[in-house]
Coordinates of C-alpha atoms and ligand atoms in Angstrom, one line a residue:
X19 CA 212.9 279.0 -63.3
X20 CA 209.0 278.6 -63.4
X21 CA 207.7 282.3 -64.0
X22 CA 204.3 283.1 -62.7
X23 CA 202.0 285.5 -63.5
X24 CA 200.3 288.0 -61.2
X25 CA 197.4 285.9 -60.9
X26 CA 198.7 282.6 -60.9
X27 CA 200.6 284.2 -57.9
X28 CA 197.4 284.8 -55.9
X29 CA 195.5 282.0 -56.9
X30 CA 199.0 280.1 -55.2
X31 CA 198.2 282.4 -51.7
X32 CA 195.2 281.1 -51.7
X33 CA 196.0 277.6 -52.0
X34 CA 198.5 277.9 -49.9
X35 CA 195.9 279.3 -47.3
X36 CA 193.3 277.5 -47.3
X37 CA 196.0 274.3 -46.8
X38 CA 198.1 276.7 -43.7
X39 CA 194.6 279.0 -42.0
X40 CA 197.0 280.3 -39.2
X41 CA 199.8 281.7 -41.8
X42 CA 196.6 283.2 -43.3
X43 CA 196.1 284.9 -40.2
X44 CA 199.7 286.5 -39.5
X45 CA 199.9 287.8 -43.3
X46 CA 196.3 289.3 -43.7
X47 CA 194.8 293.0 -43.8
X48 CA 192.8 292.4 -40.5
X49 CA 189.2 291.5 -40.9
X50 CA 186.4 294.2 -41.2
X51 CA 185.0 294.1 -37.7
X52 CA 187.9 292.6 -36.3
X53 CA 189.7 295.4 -34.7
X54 CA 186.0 297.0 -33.0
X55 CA 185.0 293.7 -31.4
X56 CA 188.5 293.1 -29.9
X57 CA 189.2 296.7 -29.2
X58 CA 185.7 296.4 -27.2
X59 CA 186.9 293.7 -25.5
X60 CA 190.2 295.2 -24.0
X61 CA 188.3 298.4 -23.5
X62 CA 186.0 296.4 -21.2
X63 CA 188.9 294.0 -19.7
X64 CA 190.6 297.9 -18.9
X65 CA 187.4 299.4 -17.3
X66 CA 186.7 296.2 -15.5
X67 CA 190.4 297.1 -13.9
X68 CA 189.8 300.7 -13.8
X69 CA 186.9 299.9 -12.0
X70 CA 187.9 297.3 -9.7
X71 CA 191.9 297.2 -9.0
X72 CA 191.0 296.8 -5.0
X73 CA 189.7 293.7 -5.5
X74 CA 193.7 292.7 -5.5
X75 CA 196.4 292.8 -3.0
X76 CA 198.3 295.9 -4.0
X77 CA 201.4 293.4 -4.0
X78 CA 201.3 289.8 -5.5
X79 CA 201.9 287.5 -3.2
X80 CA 204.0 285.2 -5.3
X81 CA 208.0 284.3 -5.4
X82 CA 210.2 285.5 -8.2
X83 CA 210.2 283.0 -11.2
X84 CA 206.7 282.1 -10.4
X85 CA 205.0 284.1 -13.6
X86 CA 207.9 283.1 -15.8
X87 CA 207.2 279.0 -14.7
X88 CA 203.5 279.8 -16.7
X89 CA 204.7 281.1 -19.2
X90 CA 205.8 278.8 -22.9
X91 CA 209.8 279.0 -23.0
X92 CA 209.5 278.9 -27.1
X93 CA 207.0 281.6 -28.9
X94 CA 204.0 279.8 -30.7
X95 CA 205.0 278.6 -33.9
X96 CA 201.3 279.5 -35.5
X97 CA 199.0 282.5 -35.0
X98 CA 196.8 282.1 -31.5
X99 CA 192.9 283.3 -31.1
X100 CA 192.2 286.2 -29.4
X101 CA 190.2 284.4 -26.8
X102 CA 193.3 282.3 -25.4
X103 CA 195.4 285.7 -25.5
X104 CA 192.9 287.9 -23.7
X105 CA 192.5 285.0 -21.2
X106 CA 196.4 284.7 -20.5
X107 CA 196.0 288.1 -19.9
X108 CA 193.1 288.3 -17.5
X109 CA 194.5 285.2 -15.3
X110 CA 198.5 285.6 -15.3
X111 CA 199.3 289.1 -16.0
X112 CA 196.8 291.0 -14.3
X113 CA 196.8 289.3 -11.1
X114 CA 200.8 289.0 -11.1
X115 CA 201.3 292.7 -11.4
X116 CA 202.1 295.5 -8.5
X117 CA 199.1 297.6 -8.9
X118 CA 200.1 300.7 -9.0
X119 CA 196.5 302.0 -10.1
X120 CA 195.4 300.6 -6.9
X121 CA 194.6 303.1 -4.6
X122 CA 196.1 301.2 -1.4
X123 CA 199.5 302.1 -3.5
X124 CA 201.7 304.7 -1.2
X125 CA 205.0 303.5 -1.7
X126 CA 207.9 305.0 -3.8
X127 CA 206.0 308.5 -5.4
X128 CA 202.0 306.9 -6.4
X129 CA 201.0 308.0 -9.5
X130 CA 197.6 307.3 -11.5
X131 CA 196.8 305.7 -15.4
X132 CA 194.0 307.7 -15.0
X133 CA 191.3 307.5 -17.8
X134 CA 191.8 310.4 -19.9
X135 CA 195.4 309.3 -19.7
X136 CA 194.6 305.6 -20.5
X137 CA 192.4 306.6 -23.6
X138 CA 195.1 308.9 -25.0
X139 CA 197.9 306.0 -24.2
X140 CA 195.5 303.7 -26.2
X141 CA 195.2 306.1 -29.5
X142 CA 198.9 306.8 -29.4
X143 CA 199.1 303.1 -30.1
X144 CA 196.6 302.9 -32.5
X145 CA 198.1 306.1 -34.5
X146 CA 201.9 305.0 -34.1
X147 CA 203.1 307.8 -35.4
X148 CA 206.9 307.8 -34.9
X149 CA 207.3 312.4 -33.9
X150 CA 210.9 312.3 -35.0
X151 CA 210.6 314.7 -38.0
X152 CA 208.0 317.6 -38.1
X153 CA 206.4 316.1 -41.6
X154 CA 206.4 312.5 -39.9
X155 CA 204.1 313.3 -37.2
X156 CA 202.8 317.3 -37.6
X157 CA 200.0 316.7 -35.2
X158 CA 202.4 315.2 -32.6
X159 CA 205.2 317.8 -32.9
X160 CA 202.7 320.8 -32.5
X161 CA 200.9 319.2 -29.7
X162 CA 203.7 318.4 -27.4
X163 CA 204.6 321.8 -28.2
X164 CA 201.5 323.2 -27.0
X165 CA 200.5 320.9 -24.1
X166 CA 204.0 321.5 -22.6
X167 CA 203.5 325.3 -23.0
X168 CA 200.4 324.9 -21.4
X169 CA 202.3 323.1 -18.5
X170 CA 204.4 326.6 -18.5
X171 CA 201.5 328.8 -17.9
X172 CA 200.0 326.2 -14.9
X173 CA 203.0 326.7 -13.1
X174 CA 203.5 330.5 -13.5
X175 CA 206.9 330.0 -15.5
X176 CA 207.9 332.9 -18.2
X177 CA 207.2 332.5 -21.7
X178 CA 211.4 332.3 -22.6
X179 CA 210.5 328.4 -21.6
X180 CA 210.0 325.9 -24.2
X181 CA 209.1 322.9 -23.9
X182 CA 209.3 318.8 -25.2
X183 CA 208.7 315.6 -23.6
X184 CA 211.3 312.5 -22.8
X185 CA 210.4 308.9 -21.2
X186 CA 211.6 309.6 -17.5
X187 CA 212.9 312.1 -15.7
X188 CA 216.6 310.1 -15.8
X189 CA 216.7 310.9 -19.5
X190 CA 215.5 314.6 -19.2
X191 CA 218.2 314.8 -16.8
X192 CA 220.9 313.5 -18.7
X193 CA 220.1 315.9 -22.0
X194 CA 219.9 318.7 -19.9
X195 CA 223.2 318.4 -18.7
X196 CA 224.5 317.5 -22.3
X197 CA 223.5 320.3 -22.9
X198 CA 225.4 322.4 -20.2
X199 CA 228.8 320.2 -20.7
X200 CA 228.5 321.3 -24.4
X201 CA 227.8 325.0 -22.9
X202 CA 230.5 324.9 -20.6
X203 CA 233.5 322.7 -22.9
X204 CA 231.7 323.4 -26.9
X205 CA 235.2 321.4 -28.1
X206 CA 233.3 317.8 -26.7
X207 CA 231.1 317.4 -29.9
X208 CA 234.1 316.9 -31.7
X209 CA 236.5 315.9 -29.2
X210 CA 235.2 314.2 -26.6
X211 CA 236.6 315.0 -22.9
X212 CA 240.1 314.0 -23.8
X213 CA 242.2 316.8 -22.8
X214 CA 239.7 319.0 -21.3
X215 CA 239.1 319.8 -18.3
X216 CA 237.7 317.9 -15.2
X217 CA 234.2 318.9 -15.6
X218 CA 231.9 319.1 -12.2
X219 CA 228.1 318.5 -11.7
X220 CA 226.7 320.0 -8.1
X221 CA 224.0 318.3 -6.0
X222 CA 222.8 318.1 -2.7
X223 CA 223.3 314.8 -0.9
X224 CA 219.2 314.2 -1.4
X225 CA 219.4 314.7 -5.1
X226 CA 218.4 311.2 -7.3
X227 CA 220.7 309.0 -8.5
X228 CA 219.7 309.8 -11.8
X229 CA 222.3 312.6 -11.6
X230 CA 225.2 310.1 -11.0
X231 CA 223.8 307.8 -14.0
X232 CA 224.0 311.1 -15.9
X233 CA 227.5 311.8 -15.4
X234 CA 228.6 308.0 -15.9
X235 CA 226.8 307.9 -19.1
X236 CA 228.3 311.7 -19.8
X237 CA 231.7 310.7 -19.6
X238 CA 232.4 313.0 -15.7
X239 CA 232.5 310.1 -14.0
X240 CA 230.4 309.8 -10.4
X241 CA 233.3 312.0 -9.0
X242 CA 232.2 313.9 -11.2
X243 CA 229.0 314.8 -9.2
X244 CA 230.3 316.8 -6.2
X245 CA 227.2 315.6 -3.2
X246 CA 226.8 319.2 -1.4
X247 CA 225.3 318.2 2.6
X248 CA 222.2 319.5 3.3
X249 CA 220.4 321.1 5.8
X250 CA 218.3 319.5 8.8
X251 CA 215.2 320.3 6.9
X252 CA 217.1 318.2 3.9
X253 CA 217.4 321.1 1.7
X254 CA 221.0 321.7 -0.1
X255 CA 223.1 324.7 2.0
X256 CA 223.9 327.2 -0.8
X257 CA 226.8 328.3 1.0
X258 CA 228.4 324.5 1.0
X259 CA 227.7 324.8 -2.6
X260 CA 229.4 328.3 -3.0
X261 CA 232.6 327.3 -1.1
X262 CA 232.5 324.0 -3.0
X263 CA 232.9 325.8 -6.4
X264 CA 235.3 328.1 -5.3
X265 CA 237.6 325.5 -4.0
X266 CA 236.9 323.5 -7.6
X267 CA 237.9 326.2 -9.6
X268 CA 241.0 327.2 -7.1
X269 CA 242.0 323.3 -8.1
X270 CA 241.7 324.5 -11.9
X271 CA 238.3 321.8 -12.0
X272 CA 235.3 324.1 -14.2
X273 CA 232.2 323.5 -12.9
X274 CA 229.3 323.3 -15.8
X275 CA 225.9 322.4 -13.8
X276 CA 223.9 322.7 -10.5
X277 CA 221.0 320.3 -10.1
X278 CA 218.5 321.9 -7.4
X279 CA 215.6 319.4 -6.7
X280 CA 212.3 320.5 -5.6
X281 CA 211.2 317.6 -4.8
X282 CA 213.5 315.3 -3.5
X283 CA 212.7 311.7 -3.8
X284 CA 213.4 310.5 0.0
X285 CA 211.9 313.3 1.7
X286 CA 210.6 316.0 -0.6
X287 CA 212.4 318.9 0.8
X288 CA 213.3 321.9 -1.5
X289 CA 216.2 323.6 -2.3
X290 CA 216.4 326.8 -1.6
X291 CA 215.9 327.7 -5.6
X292 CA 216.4 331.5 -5.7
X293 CA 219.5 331.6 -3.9
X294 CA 220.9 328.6 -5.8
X295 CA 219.8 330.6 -9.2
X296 CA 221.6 333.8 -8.1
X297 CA 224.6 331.7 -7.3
X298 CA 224.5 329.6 -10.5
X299 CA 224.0 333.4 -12.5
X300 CA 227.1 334.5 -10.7
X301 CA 229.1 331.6 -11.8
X302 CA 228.0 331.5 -15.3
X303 CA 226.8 328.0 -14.3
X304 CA 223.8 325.8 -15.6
X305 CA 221.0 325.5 -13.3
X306 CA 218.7 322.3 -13.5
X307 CA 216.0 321.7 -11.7
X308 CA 214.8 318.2 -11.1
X309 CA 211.1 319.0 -10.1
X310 CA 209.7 315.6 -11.0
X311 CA 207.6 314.9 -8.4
X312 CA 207.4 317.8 -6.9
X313 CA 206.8 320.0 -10.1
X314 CA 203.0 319.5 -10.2
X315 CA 202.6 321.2 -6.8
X316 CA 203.1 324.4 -8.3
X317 CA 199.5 324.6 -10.0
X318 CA 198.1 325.1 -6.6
X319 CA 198.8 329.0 -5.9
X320 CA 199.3 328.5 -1.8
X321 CA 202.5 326.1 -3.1
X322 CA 204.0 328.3 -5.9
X323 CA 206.4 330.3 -4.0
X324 CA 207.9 327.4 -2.7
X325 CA 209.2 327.4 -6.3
X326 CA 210.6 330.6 -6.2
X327 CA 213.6 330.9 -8.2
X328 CA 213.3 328.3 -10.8
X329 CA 212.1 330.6 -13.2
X330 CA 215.8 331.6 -13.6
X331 CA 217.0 328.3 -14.4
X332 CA 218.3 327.1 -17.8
X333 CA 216.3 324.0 -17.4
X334 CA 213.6 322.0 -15.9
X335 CA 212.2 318.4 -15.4
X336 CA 208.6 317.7 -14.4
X337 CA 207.2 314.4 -14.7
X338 CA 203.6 314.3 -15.1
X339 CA 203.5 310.4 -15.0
X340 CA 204.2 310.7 -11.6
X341 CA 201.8 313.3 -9.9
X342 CA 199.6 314.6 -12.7
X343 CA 197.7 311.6 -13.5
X344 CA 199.3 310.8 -16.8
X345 CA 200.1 307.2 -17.4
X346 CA 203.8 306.0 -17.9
X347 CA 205.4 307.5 -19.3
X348 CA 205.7 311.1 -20.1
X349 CA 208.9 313.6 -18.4
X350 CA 208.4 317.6 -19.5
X351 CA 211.8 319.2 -19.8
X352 CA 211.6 322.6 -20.2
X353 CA 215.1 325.0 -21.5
X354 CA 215.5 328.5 -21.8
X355 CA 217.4 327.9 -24.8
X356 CA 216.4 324.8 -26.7
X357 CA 219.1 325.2 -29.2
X358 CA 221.3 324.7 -26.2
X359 CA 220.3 320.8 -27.4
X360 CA 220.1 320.9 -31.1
X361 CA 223.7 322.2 -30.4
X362 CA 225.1 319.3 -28.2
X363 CA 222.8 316.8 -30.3
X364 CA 221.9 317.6 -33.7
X365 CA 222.7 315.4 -36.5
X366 CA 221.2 315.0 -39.8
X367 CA 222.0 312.3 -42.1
X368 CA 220.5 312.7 -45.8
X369 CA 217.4 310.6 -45.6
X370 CA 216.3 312.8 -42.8
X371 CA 217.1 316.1 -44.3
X372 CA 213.8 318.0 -44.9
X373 CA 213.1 321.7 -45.7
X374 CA 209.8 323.0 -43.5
X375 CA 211.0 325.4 -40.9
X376 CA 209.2 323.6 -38.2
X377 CA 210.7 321.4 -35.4
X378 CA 212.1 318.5 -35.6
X379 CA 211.7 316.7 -32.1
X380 CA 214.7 314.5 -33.0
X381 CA 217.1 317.3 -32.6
X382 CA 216.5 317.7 -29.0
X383 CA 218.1 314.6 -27.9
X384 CA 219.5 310.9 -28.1
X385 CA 216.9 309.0 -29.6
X386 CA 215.7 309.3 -33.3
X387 CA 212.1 308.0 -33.3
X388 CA 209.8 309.1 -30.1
X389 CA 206.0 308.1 -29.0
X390 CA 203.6 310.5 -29.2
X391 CA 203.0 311.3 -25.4
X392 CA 201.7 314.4 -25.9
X393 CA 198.3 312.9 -26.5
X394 CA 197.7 311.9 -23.4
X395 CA 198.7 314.7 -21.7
X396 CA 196.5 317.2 -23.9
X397 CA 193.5 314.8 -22.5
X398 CA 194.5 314.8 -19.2
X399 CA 194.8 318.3 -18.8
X400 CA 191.4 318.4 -20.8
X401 CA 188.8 316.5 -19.2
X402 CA 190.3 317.7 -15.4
X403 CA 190.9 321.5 -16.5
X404 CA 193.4 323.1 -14.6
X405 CA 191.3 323.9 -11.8
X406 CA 190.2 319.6 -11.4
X407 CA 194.4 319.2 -11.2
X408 CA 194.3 321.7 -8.6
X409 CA 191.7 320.5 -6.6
X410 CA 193.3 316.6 -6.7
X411 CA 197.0 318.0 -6.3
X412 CA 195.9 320.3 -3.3
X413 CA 193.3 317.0 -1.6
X414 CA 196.5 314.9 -1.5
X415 CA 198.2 317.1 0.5
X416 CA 195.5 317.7 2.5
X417 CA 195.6 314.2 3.3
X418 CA 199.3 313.6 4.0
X419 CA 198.9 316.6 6.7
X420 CA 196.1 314.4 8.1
X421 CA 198.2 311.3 8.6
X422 CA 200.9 313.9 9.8
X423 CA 198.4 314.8 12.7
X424 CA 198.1 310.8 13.3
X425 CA 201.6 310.2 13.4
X426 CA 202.1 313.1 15.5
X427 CA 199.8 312.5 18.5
X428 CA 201.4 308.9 18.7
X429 CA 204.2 308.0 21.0
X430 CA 204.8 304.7 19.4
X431 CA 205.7 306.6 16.1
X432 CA 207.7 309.5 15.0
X433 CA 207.3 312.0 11.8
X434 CA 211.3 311.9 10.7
X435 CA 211.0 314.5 8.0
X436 CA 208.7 317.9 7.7
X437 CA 205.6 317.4 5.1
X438 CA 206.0 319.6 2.5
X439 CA 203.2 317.8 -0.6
X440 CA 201.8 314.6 0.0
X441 CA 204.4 311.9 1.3
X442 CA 204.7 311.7 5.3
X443 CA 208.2 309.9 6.0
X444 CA 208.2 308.5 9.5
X445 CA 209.5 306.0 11.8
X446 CA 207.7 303.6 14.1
X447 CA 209.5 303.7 17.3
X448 CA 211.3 300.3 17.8
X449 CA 212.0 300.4 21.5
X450 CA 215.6 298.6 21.0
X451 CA 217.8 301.7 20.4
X452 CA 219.5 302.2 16.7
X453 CA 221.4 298.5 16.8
X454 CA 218.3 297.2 15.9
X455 CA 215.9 299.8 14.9
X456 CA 216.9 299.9 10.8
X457 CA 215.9 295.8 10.6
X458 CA 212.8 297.2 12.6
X459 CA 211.7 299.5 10.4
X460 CA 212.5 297.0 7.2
X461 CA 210.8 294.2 8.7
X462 CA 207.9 295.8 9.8
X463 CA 207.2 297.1 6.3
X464 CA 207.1 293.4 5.1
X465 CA 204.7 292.8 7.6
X466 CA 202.2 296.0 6.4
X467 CA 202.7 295.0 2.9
X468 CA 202.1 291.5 2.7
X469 CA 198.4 292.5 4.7
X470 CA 197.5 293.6 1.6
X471 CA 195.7 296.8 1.7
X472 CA 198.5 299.2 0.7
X473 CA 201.8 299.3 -0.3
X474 CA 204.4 301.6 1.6
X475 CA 208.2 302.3 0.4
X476 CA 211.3 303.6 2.7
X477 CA 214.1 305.3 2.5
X478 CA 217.7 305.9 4.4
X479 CA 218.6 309.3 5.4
X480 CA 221.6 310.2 7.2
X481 CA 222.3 306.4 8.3
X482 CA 218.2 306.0 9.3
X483 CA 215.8 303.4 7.8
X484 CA 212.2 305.6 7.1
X485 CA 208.9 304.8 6.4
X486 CA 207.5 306.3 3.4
X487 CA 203.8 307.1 2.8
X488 CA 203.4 308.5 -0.5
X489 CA 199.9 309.8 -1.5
X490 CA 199.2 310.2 -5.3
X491 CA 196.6 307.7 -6.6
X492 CA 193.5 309.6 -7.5
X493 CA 191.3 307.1 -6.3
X494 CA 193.5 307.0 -2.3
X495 CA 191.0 308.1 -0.2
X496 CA 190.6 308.7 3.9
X497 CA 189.5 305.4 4.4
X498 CA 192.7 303.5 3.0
X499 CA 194.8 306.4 4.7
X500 CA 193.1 304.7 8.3
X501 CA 193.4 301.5 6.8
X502 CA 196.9 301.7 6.4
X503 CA 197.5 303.2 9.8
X504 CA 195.6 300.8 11.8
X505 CA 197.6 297.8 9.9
X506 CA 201.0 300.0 10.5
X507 CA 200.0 300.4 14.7
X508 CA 198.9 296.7 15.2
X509 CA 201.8 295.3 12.9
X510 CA 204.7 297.8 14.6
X511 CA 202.9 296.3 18.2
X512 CA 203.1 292.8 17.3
X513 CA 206.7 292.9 16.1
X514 CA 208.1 294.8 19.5
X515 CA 205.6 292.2 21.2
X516 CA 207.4 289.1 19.8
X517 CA 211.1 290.3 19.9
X518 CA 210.9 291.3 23.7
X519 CA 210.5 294.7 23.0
X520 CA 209.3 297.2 26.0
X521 CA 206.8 298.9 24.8
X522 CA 205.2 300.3 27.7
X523 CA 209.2 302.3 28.3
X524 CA 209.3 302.7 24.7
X525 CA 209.5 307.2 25.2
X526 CA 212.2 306.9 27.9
X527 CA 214.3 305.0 25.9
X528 CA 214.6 306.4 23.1
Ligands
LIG2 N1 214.1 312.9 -9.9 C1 213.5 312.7 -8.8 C2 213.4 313.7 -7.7 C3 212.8 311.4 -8.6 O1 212.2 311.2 -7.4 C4 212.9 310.5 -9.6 C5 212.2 309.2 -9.4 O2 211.5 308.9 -8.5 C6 213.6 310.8 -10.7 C7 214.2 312.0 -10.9 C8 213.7 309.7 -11.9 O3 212.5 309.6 -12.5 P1 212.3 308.7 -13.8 O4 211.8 307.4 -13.3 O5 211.2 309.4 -14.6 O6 213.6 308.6 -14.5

């Protein structure tokens, strides 16, 4: 075997090198300079979208497959130049996106990358810290501490509330009630669920389907989630959900968890949070409430006591990527009792044993390593202040009550659910009686968003299709409110027009 020494080694690199420039370029410490001039440019390629994201339709028009057909089937072999990568950017991912910073966007719940979020998002990259362990990420740990306990005190919820940050609200979901199964049956650590009792989740028949995923991935089973019906205002009846436990316990089932939604994601009704609370006290049951959307409302004084109640619960969701600005993505969950989690989920192997009495984010969950969201957060609630989130939170609901007063003074349409924040859920009147009216309502939502200008979402509730107008984008203003409403009248009148539909005895028919 030829040995080499230390020098003959790098006088080989460089051979080697100079003969192969583009493995030069994968193996290298990057170039002084380099990282400030192409930093530059994707600052300017983000402001230039920041800037301008209504110069696109808020929906591609293209074809599933159609991105993929542009795209190399094999990676490249050697090291490309920026300027081909920034390119492919600018002309096949940009375009080929839904632009959800656009603010035409009102379908599903809108949300906004807004700046101080993007520039936080960008220096999370840059740091990569991985905030699994106090002492690998001290800075990250003790800021998501702090900006979520900041969060607390915005929404008026007692100091007993601590709080960490997950991905999505699915996954804050699914810990929490880890958590209560662990509360309610301690032997499953260990055990598992074989030979325990059937264990019960309660929600309303509006609650998301995150709480079903939950229970799958828990091991309950979806009949495991008992659906409790709601009320006409969509709001879960406590007294279903009384009589429902009763029966489950008479049947030797233990309940172990109540998910109240304040919020919900068709409609954003409530629950009626206190009396669920008292309920869930009486039981000795766990109380989560999914307030992910919803959640942010209660910064604005005039919507807190809608909230009341919560503040007895064992835990909460909030997701600020979806109506606090924050990019994705970044899901509070707040617990009376963290060690609630560190009991259902601790786990220390050796190599990550360490001795500072500080905490260790990985405790509070499934996943080891975590991204440092709190960053963005902290500069979000920064450079808006408390009373800027107010102001934005309370202006979106101001406009959803204006397109309310639209939808309301026209016959050819119909609010179909009370407009509690910012998302009006209505129905254009088809004229052809419910046989046809859920294709109605379906194609005519094609129709408004392939014009363009926004993007709308719908929903089924209690067998009917819905409309959706979801107002969240910072940047949605009146203007794109009418604009959408004038493409919604003319499209809804064009579609009655070409399927025979009578729309001048539209009111007495239906
Ligand atoms: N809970 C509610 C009320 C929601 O509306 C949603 C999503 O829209 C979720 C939970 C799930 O959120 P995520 O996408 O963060 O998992």
């Amino acid at each position: 075997m030829r040995s080499s020494s230390p020098n003959q080694v790098t006088a080989d690199r460089v051979t080697d090198k100079r003969a192969h420039p583009e493995r030069a370029l994968a193996e290298r410490a990057l170039d002084p300079g380099e990282p400030r001039a192409v930093l530059h440019r994707a600052a300017d390629l983000a402001a230039d979208y920041l800037e301008g994201a209504e110069r696109y339709s808020v929906r591609p028009a293209i074809a599933p497959g159609e991105v993929a057909a542009q795209l190399p089937r094999a990676p490249p072999e050697q090291a490309e130049d920026w300027e081909r990568i920034l390119e492919d950017y600018r002309s096949l991912i940009e375009p080929n996106v839904t632009h959800w910073n656009h603010p035409g966007f009102l379908g599903y719940f809108a949300n906004t990358g807004s700046l101080p979020g993007v520039v936080g998002e960008t220096l999370t990259a840059a740091l990569n810290v991985n905030a699994m362990l106090w002492r690998t990420a001290p800075a990250a740990t003790e800021l998501e501490e702090r900006v979520c306990d900041w969060l607390r005190q915005m929404f008026g919820l007692p100091a007993a509330f601590s709080g960490h940050i997950n991905d999505t609200a699915s996954v804050s979901t699914l810990i929490a009630l880890a958590a209560a199964r662990q509360r309610a049956w301690p032997q499953v650590r260990e055990r598992g669920l074989c030979g325990g009792p059937r264990l019960l989740v309660y929600a309303s028949d509006q609650a998301h389907s995150s709480v079903d995923k939950a229970a799958i991935t828990l091991g309950l089973g979806t009949l495991g989630v008992r659906r409790i019906p709601s009320d006409r205002q969509f709001r879960l009846d406590p007294d279903a959900l009384a009589a429902a436990i009763a029966e489950d316990r008479a049947d030797g089932a233990r309940p172990i968890a109540v998910v109240a939604t304040a919020g919900t994601t068709s409609t954003t009704s409530v629950d009626p949070l206190a009396a669920i609370a008292r309920l869930c006290q009486r039981e000795g049951v766990w109380l989560h409430v999914d307030a992910a959307y919803g959640g942010a409302a209660a910064i604005c004084p005039e919507l807190r006591p809608l909230f009341a109640g919560w503040e007895a619960a064992d835990s909460i969701v909030m997701n600020p990527h979806k109506w606090l600005f924050v990019p994705m993505d970044c899901s509070v969950l707040w617990l009376r009792d963290p060690d609630a989690l560190r009991t259902a989920f601790a786990v220390v192997p050796a190599y990550l044993e360490t001795s500072e009495s500080a905490t260790n984010l990985m405790d509070l969950g499934v996943q080891l390593g975590r991204r440092f969201r709190a960053l963005k957060l902290w500069m979000v609630i920064r450079r808006f202040g408390v009373s800027g989130l107010e102001r934005a939170i309370r202006h979106h609901c101001e406009l959803a009550r204006l397109v309310e007063s639209w939808v309301a003074a026209d016959p050819d349409f119909e609010l179909a659910a009370p407009v509690v924040f910012s998302v009006v859920c209505l129905r254009a009147r088809s004229g052809g009686g419910e046989a046809v009216d859920g294709a109605f309502q379906r194609d005519l939502l094609e129709r408004i968003n392939a014009e363009g200008g926004q993007l709308l979402s719908l929903t089924e509730v209690r067998g009917r299709t819905l409309l959706r107008i979801a107002i969240g984008n910072l940047g949605t203003q009146r203007r794109h409110l009418e604009h959408a409403w004038g493409v919604m009248r003319r499209e809804a009148e064009r579609l009655r027009r070409e399927r025979g539909l009578d729309v001048a005895a539209l009111s007495e028919r239906e």
